[in-house]
CSV table of C-alpha atoms in Angstrom, one decimal:
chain,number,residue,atom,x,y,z
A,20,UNK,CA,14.5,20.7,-1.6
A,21,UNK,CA,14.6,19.1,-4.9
A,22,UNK,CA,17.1,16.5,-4.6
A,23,UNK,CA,15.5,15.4,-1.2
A,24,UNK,CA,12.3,15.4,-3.1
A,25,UNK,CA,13.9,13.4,-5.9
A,26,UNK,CA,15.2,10.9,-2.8
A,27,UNK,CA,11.8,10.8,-1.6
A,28,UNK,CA,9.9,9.7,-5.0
A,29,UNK,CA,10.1,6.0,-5.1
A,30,UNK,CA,9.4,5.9,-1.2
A,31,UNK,CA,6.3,8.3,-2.3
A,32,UNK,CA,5.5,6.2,-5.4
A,33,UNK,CA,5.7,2.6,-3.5
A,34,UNK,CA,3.1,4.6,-0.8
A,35,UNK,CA,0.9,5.4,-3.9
A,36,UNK,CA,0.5,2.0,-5.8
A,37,UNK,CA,-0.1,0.1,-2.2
A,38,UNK,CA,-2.6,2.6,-1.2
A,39,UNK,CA,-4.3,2.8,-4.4
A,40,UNK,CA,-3.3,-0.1,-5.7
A,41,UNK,CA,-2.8,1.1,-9.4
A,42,UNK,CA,-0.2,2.1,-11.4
A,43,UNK,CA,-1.4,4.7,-13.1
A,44,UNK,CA,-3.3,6.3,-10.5
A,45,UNK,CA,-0.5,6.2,-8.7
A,46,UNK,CA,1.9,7.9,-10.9
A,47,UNK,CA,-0.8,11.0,-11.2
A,48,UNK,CA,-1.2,11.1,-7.0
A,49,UNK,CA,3.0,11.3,-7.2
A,50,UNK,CA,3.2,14.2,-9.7
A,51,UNK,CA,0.3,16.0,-8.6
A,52,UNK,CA,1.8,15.5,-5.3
A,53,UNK,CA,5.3,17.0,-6.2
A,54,UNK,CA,3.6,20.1,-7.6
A,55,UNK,CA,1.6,20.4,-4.6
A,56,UNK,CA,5.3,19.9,-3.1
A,57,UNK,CA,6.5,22.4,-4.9
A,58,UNK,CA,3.8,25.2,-4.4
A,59,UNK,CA,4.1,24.8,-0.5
A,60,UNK,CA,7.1,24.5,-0.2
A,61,UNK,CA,7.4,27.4,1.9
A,62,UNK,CA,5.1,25.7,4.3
A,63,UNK,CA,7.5,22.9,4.7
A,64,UNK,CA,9.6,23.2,8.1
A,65,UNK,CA,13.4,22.6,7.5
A,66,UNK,CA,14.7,19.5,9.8
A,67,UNK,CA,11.1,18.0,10.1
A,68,UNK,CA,10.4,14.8,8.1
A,69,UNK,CA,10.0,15.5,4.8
A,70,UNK,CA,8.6,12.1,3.7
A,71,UNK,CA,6.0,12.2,6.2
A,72,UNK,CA,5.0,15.4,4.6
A,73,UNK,CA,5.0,14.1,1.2
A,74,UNK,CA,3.1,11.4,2.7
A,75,UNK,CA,0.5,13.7,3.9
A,76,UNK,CA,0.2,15.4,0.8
A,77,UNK,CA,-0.3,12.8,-1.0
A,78,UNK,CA,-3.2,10.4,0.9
A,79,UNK,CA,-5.1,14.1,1.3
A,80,UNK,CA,-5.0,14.0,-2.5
A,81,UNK,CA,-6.3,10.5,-2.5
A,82,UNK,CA,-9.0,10.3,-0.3
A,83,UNK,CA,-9.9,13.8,-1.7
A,84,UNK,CA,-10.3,12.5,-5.4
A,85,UNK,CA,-11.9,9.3,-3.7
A,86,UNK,CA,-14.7,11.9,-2.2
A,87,UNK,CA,-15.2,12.9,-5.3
A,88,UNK,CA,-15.1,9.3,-7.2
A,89,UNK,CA,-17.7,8.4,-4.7
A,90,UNK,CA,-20.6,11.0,-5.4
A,91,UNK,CA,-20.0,10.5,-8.9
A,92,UNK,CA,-19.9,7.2,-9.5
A,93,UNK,CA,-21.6,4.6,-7.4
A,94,UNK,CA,-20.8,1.4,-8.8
A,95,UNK,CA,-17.0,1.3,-6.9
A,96,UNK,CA,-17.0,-2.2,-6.0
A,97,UNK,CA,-16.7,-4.1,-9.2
A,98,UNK,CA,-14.1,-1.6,-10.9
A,99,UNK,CA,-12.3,-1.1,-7.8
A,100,UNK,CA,-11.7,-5.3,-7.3
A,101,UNK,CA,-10.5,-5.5,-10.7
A,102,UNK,CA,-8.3,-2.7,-10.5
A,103,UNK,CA,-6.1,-4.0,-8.1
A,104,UNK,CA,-5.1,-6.9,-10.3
A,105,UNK,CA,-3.7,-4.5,-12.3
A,106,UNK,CA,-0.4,-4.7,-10.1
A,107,UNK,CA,-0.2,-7.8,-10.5
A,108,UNK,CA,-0.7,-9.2,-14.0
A,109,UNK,CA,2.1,-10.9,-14.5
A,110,UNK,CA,2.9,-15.0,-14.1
A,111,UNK,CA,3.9,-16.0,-11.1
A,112,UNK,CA,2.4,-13.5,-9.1
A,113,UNK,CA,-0.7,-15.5,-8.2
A,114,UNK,CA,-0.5,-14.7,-4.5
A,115,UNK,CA,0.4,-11.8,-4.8
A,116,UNK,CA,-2.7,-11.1,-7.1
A,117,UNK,CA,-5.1,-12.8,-3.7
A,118,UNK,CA,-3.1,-10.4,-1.6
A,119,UNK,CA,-4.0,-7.5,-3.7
A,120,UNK,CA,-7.4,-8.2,-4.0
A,121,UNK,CA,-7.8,-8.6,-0.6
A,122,UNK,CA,-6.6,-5.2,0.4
A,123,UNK,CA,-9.3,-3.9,-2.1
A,124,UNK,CA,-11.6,-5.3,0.4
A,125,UNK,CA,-10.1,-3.3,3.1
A,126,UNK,CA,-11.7,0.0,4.1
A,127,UNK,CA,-9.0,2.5,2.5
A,128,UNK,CA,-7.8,3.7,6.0
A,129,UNK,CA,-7.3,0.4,7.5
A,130,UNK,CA,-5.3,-0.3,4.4
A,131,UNK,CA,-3.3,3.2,4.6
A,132,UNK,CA,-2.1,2.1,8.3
A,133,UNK,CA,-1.2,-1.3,6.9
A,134,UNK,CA,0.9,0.2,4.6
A,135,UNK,CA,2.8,3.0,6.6
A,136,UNK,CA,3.3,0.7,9.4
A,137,UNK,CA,4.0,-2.4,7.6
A,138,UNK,CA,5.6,-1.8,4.8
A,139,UNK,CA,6.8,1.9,4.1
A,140,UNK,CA,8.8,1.9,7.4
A,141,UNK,CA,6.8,4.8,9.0
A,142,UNK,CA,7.0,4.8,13.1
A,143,UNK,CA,3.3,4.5,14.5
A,144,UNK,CA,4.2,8.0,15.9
A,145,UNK,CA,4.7,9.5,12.6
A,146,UNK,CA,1.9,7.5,11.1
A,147,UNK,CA,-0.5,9.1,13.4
A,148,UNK,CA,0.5,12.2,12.6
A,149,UNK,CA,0.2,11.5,8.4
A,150,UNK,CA,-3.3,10.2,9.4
A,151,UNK,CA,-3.9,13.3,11.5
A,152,UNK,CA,-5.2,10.7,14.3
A,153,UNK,CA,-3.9,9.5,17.8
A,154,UNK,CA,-1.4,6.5,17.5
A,155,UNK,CA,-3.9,4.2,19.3
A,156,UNK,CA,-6.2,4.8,16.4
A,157,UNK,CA,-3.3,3.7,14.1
A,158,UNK,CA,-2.4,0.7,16.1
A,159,UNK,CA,-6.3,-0.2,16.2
A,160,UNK,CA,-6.4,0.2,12.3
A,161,UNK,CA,-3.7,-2.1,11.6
A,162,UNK,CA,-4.8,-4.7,13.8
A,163,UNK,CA,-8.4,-4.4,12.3
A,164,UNK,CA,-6.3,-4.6,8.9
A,165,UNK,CA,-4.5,-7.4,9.5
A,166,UNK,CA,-7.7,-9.4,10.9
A,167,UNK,CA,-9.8,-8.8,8.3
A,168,UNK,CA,-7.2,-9.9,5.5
A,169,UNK,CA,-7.2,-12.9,7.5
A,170,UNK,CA,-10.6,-13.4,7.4
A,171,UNK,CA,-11.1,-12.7,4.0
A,172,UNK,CA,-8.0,-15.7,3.2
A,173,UNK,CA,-10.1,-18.0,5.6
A,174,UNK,CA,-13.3,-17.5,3.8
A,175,UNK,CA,-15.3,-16.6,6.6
A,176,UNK,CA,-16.3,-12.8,5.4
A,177,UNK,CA,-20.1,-11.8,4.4
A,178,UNK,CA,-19.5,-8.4,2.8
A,179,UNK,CA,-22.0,-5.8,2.3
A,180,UNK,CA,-23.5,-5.4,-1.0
A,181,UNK,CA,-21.4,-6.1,-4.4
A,182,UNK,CA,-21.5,-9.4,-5.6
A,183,UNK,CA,-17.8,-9.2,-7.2
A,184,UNK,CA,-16.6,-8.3,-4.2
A,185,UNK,CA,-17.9,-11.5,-2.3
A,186,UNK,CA,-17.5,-13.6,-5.4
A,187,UNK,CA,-13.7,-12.1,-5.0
A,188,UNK,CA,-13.6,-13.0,-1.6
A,189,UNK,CA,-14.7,-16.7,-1.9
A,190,UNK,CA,-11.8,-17.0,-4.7
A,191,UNK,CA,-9.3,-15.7,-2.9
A,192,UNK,CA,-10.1,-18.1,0.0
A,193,UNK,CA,-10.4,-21.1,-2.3
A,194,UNK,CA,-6.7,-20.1,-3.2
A,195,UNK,CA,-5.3,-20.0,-0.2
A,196,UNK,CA,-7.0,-23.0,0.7
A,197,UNK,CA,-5.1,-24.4,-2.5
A,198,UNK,CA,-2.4,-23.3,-1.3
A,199,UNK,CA,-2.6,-24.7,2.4
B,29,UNK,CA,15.3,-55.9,12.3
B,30,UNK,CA,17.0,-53.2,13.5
B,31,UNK,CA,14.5,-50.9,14.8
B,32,UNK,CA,16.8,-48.0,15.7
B,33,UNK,CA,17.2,-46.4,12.7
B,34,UNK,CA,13.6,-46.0,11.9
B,35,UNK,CA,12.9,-44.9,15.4
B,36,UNK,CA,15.4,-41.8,14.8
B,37,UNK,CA,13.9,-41.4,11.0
B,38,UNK,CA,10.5,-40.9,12.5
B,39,UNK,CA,11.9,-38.5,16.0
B,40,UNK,CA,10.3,-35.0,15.5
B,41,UNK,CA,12.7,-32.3,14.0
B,42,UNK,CA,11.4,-29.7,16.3
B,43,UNK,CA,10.7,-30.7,20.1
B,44,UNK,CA,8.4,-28.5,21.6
B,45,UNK,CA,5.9,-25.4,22.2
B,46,UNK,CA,3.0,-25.6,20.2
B,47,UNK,CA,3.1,-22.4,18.3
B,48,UNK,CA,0.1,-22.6,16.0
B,49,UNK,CA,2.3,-22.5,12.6
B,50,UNK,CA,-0.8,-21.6,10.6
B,51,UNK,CA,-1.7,-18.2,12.3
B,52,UNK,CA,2.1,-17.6,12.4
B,53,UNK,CA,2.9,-18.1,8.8
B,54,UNK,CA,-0.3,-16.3,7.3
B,55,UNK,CA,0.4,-13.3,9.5
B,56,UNK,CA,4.0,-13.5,8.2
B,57,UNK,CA,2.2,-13.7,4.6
B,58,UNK,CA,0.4,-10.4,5.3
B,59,UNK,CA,4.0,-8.7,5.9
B,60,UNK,CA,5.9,-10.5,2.9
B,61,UNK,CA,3.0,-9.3,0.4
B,62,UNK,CA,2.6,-5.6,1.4
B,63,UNK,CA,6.5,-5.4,1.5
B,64,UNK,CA,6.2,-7.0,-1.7
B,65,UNK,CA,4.2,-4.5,-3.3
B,66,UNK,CA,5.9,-1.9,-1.7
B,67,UNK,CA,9.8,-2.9,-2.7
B,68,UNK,CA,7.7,-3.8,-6.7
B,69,UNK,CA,7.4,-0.1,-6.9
B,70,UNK,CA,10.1,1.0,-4.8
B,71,UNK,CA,12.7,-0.6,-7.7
B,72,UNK,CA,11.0,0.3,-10.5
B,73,UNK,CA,12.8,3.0,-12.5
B,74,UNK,CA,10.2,6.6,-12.1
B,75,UNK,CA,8.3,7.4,-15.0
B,76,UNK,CA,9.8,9.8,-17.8
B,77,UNK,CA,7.0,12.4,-16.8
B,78,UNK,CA,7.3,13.1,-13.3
B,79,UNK,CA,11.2,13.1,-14.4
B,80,UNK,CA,11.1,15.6,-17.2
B,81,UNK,CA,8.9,17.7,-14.1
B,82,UNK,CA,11.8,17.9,-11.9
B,83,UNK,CA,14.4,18.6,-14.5
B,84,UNK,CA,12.1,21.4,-15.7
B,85,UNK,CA,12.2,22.6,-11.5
B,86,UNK,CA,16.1,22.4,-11.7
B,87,UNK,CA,16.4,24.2,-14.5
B,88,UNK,CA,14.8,26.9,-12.3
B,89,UNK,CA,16.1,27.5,-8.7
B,90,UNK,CA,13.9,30.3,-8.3
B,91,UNK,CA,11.1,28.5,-7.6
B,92,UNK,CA,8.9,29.6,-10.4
B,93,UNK,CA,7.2,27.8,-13.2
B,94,UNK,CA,6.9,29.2,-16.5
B,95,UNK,CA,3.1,30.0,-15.9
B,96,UNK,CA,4.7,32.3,-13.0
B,97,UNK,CA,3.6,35.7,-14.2
């Protein structure tokens, strides 16, 4: 299993930082998850799709430790828009710095579907099973996803509560409007 | 005073269906950025820890860690 598991760590690692959207958090949900890996492996069936299980793995870690984040500290929005910057930092990556603080405005399982559908190359089938829901609620969550981010880039979003997170909102808009 | 050449200047590259371009393009946006962030990390070389982790686990085919007992 290990050198399919060493195969599947930048796939697991890309899932990580677009789901989290930081670096280091990301790192820690891939080791954690390869130890997890490791300890079960027993309970990973030979000829299935071992990315999809890492996968699982992995988001049950996250939204687990986001549970947690959640009754313990209740002031999520402002830290959580600035930490998707983090990505981005760099020159050059202005838009991509817009696109990353609109997914923080996403709810985290709209953005999950956004990312195994649209960009880690997941089937909806197999996304629905890593989500442990039907594959119309997949299909429903990117759609939501993807109408929301445009939303947000047109301005036209009143978001509950959290004034960085509207004051993000309007500034990513005035960007893309910039950039129109 | 030839009015021919302007005429074909000004002729409209693309003939045709109105497609709205500006729905089109932002929802091709939405795909080139998460595919974006995705291929970022996808290319990056791993990190030295989770590395040194699996060289530890090959060291050891039998599955154990050296916690094990």
């Amino acid at each position: 299993m290990r050198n399919e598991l060493v195969e599947a760590l930048p796939m697991l690692r890309a899932f990580a930082r677009s789901l989290s959207g930081n670096r280091d958090r990301a790192d820690d949900l891939v080791q954690e998850t390869v130890m997890r890996a490791l300890a079960n492996r027993d309970k990973f069936q030979e000829g299935t799709n071992l990315h999809a299980w890492l996968v699982t793995i992995l988001r049950n870690q996250y939204y687990s430790e986001v549970r947690k984040r959640r009754r313990e500290v209740e002031d999520a929005e402002g830290t959580h828009a600035s930490r998707l910057s983090d990505i981005a930092g760099q020159p050059g990556h202005l838009e991509l710095d817009d696109f990353l603080r609109a997914m923080r405005l996403l709810p985290d399982e709209q953005r999950e579907a956004l990312v195994l559908i649209g960009a880690s190359g997941f089937s909806y089938e197999e996304a629905a099973e890593i989500c442990g829901v039907r594959i119309g609620t997949v299909k429903s969550r990117v759609s939501r996803a993807r109408a929301r981010l445009e939303e947000i880039m047109n301005g036209g979003v009143t978001l509950p509560g959290g004034d960085s997170a509207e004051k993000s909102a309007h500034e990513i808009a005035d960007a893309m409007r910039l950039r129109a | 005073m030839n009015n021919d050449d302007k005429d074909v200047k000004g002729a409209p590259p693309l003939p045709g269906p109105a497609m709205a371009p500006g729905r089109d393009s932002k929802e091709d946006w939405i795909g080139r950025q998460l595919r974006r962030v995705f291929d970022d990390a996808l290319n990056e070389p791993l990190p030295d820890d989770i590395m040194s982790l699996l060289e530890r686990i090959g060291e050891q085919p039998g599955a154990h860690t050296k916690s094990g007992e």
